[in-house]
Coordinates of C-alpha atoms in Angstrom, one line a residue:
X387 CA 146.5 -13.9 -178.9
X388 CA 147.8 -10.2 -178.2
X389 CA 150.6 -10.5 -180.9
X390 CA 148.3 -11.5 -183.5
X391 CA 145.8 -8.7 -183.1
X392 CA 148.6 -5.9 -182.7
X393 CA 150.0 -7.5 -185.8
X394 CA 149.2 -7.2 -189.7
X395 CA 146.4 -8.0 -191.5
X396 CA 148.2 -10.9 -193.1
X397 CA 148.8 -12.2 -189.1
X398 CA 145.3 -11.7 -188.3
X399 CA 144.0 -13.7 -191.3
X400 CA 146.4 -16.4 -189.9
X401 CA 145.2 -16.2 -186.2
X402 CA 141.5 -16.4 -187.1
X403 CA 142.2 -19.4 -189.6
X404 CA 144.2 -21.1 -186.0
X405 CA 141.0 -20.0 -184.7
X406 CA 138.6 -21.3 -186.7
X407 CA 141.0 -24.5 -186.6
X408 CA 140.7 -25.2 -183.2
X409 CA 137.1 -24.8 -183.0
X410 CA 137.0 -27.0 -185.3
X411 CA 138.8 -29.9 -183.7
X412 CA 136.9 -29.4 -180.4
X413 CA 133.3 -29.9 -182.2
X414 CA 135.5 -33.2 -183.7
X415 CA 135.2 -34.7 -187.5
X416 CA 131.3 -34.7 -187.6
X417 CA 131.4 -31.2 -186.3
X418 CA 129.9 -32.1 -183.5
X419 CA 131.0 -31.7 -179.6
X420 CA 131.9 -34.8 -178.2
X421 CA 129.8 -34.4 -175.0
X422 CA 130.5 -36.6 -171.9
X423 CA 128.1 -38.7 -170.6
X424 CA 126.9 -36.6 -167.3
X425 CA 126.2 -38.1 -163.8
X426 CA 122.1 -37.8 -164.4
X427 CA 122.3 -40.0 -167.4
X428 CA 124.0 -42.6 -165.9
X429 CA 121.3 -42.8 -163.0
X430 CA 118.9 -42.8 -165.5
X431 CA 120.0 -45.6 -167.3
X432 CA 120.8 -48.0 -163.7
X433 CA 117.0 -47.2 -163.5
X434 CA 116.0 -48.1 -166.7
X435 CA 118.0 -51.4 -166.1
X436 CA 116.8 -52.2 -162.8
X437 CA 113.1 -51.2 -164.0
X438 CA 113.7 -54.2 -166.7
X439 CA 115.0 -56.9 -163.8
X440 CA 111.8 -56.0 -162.1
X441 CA 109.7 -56.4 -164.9
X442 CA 111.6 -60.0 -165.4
X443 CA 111.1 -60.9 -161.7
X444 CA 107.3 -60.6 -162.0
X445 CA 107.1 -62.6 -165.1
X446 CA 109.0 -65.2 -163.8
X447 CA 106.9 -65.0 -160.3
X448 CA 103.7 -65.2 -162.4
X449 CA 105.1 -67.9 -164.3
X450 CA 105.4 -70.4 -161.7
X451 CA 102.5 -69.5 -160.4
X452 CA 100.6 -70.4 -163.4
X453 CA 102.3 -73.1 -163.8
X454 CA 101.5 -74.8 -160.3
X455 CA 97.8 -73.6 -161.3
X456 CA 97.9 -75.3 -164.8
X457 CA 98.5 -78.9 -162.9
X458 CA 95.6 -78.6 -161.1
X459 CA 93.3 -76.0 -159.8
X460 CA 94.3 -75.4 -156.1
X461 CA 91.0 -74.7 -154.6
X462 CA 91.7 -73.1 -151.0
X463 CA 89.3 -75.8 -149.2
X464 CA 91.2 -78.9 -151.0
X465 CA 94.7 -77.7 -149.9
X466 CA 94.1 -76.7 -147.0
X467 CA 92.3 -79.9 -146.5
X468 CA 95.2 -81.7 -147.0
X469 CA 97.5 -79.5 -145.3
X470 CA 95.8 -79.6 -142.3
X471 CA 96.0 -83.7 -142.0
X472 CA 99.7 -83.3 -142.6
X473 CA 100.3 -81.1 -140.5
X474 CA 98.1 -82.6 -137.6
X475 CA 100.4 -83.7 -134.3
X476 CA 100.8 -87.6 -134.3
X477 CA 97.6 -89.0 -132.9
X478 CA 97.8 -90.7 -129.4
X479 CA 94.6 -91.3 -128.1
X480 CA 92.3 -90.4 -131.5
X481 CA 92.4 -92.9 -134.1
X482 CA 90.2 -91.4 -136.6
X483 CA 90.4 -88.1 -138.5
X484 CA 87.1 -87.1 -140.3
X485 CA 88.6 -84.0 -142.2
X486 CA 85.6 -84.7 -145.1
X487 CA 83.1 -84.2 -142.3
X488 CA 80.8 -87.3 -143.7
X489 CA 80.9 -89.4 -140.4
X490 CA 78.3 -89.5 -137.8
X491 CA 78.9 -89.8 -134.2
X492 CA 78.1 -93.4 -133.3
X493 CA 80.8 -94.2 -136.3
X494 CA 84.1 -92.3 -134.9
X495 CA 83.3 -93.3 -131.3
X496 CA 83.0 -97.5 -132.2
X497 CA 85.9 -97.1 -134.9
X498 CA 88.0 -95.3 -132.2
X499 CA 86.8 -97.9 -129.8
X500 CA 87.6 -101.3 -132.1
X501 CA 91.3 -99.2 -133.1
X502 CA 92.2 -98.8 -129.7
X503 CA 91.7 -102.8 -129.0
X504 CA 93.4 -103.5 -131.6
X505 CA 96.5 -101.8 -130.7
X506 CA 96.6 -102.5 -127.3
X507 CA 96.4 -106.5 -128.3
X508 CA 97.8 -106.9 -131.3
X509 CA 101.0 -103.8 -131.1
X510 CA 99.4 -102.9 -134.6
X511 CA 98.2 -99.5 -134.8
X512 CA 95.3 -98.3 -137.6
X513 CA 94.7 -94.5 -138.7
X514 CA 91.8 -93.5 -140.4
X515 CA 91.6 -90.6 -142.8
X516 CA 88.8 -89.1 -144.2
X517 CA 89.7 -85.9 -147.3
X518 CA 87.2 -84.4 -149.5
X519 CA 89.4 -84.1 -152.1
X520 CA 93.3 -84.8 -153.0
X521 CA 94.3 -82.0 -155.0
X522 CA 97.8 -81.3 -154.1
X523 CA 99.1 -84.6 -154.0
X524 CA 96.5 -86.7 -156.2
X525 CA 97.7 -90.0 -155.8
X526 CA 96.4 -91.2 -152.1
X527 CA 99.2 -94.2 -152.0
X528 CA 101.8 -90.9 -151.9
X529 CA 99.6 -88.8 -149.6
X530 CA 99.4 -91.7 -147.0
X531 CA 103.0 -92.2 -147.4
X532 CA 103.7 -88.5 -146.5
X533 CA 101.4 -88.3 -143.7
X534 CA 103.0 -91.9 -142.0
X535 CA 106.2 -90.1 -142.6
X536 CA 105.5 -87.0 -140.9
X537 CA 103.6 -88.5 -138.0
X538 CA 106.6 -91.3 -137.5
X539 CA 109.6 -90.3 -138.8
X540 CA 111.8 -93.4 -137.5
X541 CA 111.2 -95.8 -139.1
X542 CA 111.1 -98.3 -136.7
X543 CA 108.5 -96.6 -135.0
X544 CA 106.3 -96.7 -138.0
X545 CA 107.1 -100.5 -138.9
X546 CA 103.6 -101.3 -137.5
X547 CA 101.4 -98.3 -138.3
X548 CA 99.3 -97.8 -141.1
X549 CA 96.9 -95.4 -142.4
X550 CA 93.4 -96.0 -144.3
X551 CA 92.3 -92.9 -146.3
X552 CA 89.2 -92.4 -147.9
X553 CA 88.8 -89.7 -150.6
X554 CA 85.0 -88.8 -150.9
X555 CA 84.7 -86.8 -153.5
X556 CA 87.3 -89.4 -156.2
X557 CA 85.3 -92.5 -154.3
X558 CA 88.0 -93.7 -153.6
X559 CA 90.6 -94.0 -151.3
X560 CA 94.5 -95.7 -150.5
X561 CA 95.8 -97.9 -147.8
X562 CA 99.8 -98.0 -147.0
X563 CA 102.0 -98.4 -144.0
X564 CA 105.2 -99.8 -142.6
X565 CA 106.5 -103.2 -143.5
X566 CA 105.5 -105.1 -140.7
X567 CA 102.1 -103.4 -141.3
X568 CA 101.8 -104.4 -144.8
X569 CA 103.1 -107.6 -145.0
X570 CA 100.6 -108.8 -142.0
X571 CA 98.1 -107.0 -144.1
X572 CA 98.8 -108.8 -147.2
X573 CA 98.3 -107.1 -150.7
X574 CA 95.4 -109.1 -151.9
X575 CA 93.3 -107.6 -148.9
X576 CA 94.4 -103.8 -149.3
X577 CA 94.0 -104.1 -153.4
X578 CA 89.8 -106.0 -152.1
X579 CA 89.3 -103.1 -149.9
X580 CA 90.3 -100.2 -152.1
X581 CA 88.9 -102.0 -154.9
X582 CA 85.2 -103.0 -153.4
X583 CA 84.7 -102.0 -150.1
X584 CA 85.9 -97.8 -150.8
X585 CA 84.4 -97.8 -154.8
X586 CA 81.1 -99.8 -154.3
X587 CA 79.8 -98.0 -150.7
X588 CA 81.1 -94.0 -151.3
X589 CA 78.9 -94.4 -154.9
X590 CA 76.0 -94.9 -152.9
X591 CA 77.4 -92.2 -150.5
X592 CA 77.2 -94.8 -147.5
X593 CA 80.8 -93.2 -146.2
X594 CA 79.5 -94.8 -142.6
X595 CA 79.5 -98.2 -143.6
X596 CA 82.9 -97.4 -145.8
X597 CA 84.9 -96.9 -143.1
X598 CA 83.4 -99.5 -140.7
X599 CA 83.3 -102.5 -143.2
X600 CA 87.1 -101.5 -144.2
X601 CA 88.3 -101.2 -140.5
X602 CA 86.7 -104.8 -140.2
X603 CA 88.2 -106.1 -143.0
X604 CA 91.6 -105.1 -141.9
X605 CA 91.3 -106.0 -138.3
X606 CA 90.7 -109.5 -139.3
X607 CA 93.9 -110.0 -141.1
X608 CA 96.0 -108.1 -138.3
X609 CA 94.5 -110.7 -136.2
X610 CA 94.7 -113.7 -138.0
X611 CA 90.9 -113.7 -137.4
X612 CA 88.5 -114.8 -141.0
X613 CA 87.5 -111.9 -143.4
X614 CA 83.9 -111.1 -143.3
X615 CA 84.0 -110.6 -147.3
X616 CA 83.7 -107.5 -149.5
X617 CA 80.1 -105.9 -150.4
X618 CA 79.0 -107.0 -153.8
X619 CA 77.9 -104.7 -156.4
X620 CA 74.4 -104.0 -157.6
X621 CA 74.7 -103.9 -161.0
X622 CA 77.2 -105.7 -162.9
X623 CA 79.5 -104.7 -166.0
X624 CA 80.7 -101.7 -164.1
X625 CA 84.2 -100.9 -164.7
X626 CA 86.6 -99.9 -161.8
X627 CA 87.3 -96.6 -161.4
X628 CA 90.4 -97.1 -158.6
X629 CA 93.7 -97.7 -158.5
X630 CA 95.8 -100.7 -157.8
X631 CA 99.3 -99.8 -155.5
X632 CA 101.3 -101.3 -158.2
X633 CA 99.5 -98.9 -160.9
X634 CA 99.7 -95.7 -158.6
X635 CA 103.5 -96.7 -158.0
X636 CA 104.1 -96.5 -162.0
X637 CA 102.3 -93.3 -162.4
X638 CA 103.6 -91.7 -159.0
X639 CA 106.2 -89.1 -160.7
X640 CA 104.3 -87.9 -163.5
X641 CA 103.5 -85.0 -161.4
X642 CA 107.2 -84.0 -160.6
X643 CA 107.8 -84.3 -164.4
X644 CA 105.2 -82.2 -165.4
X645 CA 105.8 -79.2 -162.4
X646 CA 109.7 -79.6 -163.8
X647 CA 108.9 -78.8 -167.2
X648 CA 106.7 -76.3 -166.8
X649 CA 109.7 -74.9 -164.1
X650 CA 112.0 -74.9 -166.6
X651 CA 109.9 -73.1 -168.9
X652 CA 109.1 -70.9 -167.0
X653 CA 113.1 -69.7 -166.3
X654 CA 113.7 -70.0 -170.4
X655 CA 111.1 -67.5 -171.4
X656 CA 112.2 -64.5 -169.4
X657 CA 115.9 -65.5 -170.3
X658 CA 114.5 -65.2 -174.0
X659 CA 112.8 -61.6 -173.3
X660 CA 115.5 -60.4 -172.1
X661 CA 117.6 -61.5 -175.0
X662 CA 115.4 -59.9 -177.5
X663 CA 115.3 -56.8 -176.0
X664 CA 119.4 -56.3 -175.1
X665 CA 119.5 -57.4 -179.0
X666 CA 117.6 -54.1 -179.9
X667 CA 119.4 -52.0 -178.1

């Protein structure tokens, strides 16, 4: 740099034209500085990308949510409701749980009192389950089977117990159990109770009688002992409104299918968002 400016004229002209040369090349062929990316724009942008996975996170939290919701609307007293009978210890002494609240006193004590006998004479042990409403698991035939299985997990144990639930608000109710319960039981009597006795007395909101007229009804057949006979409607040309075993057991995963699809939606959308907007960029 010395040389040239101590030199000619015709040197300088060439030392300012390297000059102007290598400025050139440093601002590159646009003639603009290639600038490095710095250290603060990379943060920025590990923000940006973690700001976007959040975003995703909630939608796909909200999702499910919704999509639980959209199969039935989980009212806080239903669930719970249901919760609570599952997740009541095994009953030793009690025989009855009135979770609906509809019984009076003189019912649980002589239901409790004609369970127990029938246990301690016959091995065969008798649950009764009042809900309000099944909103969780809809189909009672599944709910009693869940509640048997989390009360007696060995099976053997649970070969001669069985569980009578009564759904007040649906009128209706389910009746299931282990083998030995339900073959002593017989299917014609549990498809005449949860087709009469439940349907005919919880219409005319006589929840008393429902309980006691079923629990007699059953203990006659554990016994060997002859049925005292379903009530008999009022008015005739009524259609049923209940659900045989073999009905329930036919429509017993449409539930799972539904929650699945509306699962896999729900991981397919925000897939889809985030797609689009990588796409843009």
């Amino acid at each position: 740099m010395t040389t040239c400016l101590l030199g000619a004229p015709t040197s300088l002209l060439g030392c300012s034209h390297q000059r102007v040369r290598t400025r050139s090349a440093a601002f590159g062929v646009a003639g603009r500085r290639q600038v490095p990316v710095s250290r603060q724009q990379l943060v920025c942008q590990a923000q940006k990308d973690s700001t976007l996975i959040q975003g995703l996170r909630q939608n796909l939290t909200a999702t499910l949510a919704a999509a639980v919701l959209s199969v039935g609307s989980l009212s806080g007293v239903a669930v719970a409701s249901e919760f609570d009978v599952i997740n009541t210890s095994t009953p030793s002494l009690n025989y009855l749980i009135d979770d609906a609240g509809v019984l009076n006193k003189t019912t649980k004590k002589s239901v409790n009192d004609r369970l127990y006998k029938l246990e301690t004479e016959t091995g065969y042990r008798l649950e009764v389950v009042t809900v309000r409403k099944l909103e969780f698991e809809t189909d009672g035939f599944a709910f009693g089977d869940k509640v048997l299985a989390r009360w007696y997990p060995d099976k053997a144990e649970a070969d001669k117990k069985g569980i009578l639930i009564v759904v007040t608000t649906g009128k209706d109710g389910a009746i299931t159990g282990g083998p030995a319960f339900i073959q002593k039981v017989g299917d014609s009597m549990i498809d005449s109770v949860i087709g009469d006795n439940i349907p005919i007395l919880t219409e005319q909101e006589k929840f008393n009688e429902t309980i006691t007229s079923s629990v007699k009804r059953l203990e006659s057949s554990l016994t060997g002992q002859k049925d005292p006979g379903a009530p008999q409607r009022a008015a005739e040309g009524k259609s049923r409104t209940y659900k045989t075993r073999a009905e329930t057991d036919k429509s017993r995963n449409v539930f799972s299918t539904i929650v699945l699809v509306l699962l896999g939606i729900s991981v397919v959308v925000p897939m889809l968002q985030y797609w689009g907007y990588t796409s843009k960029e």
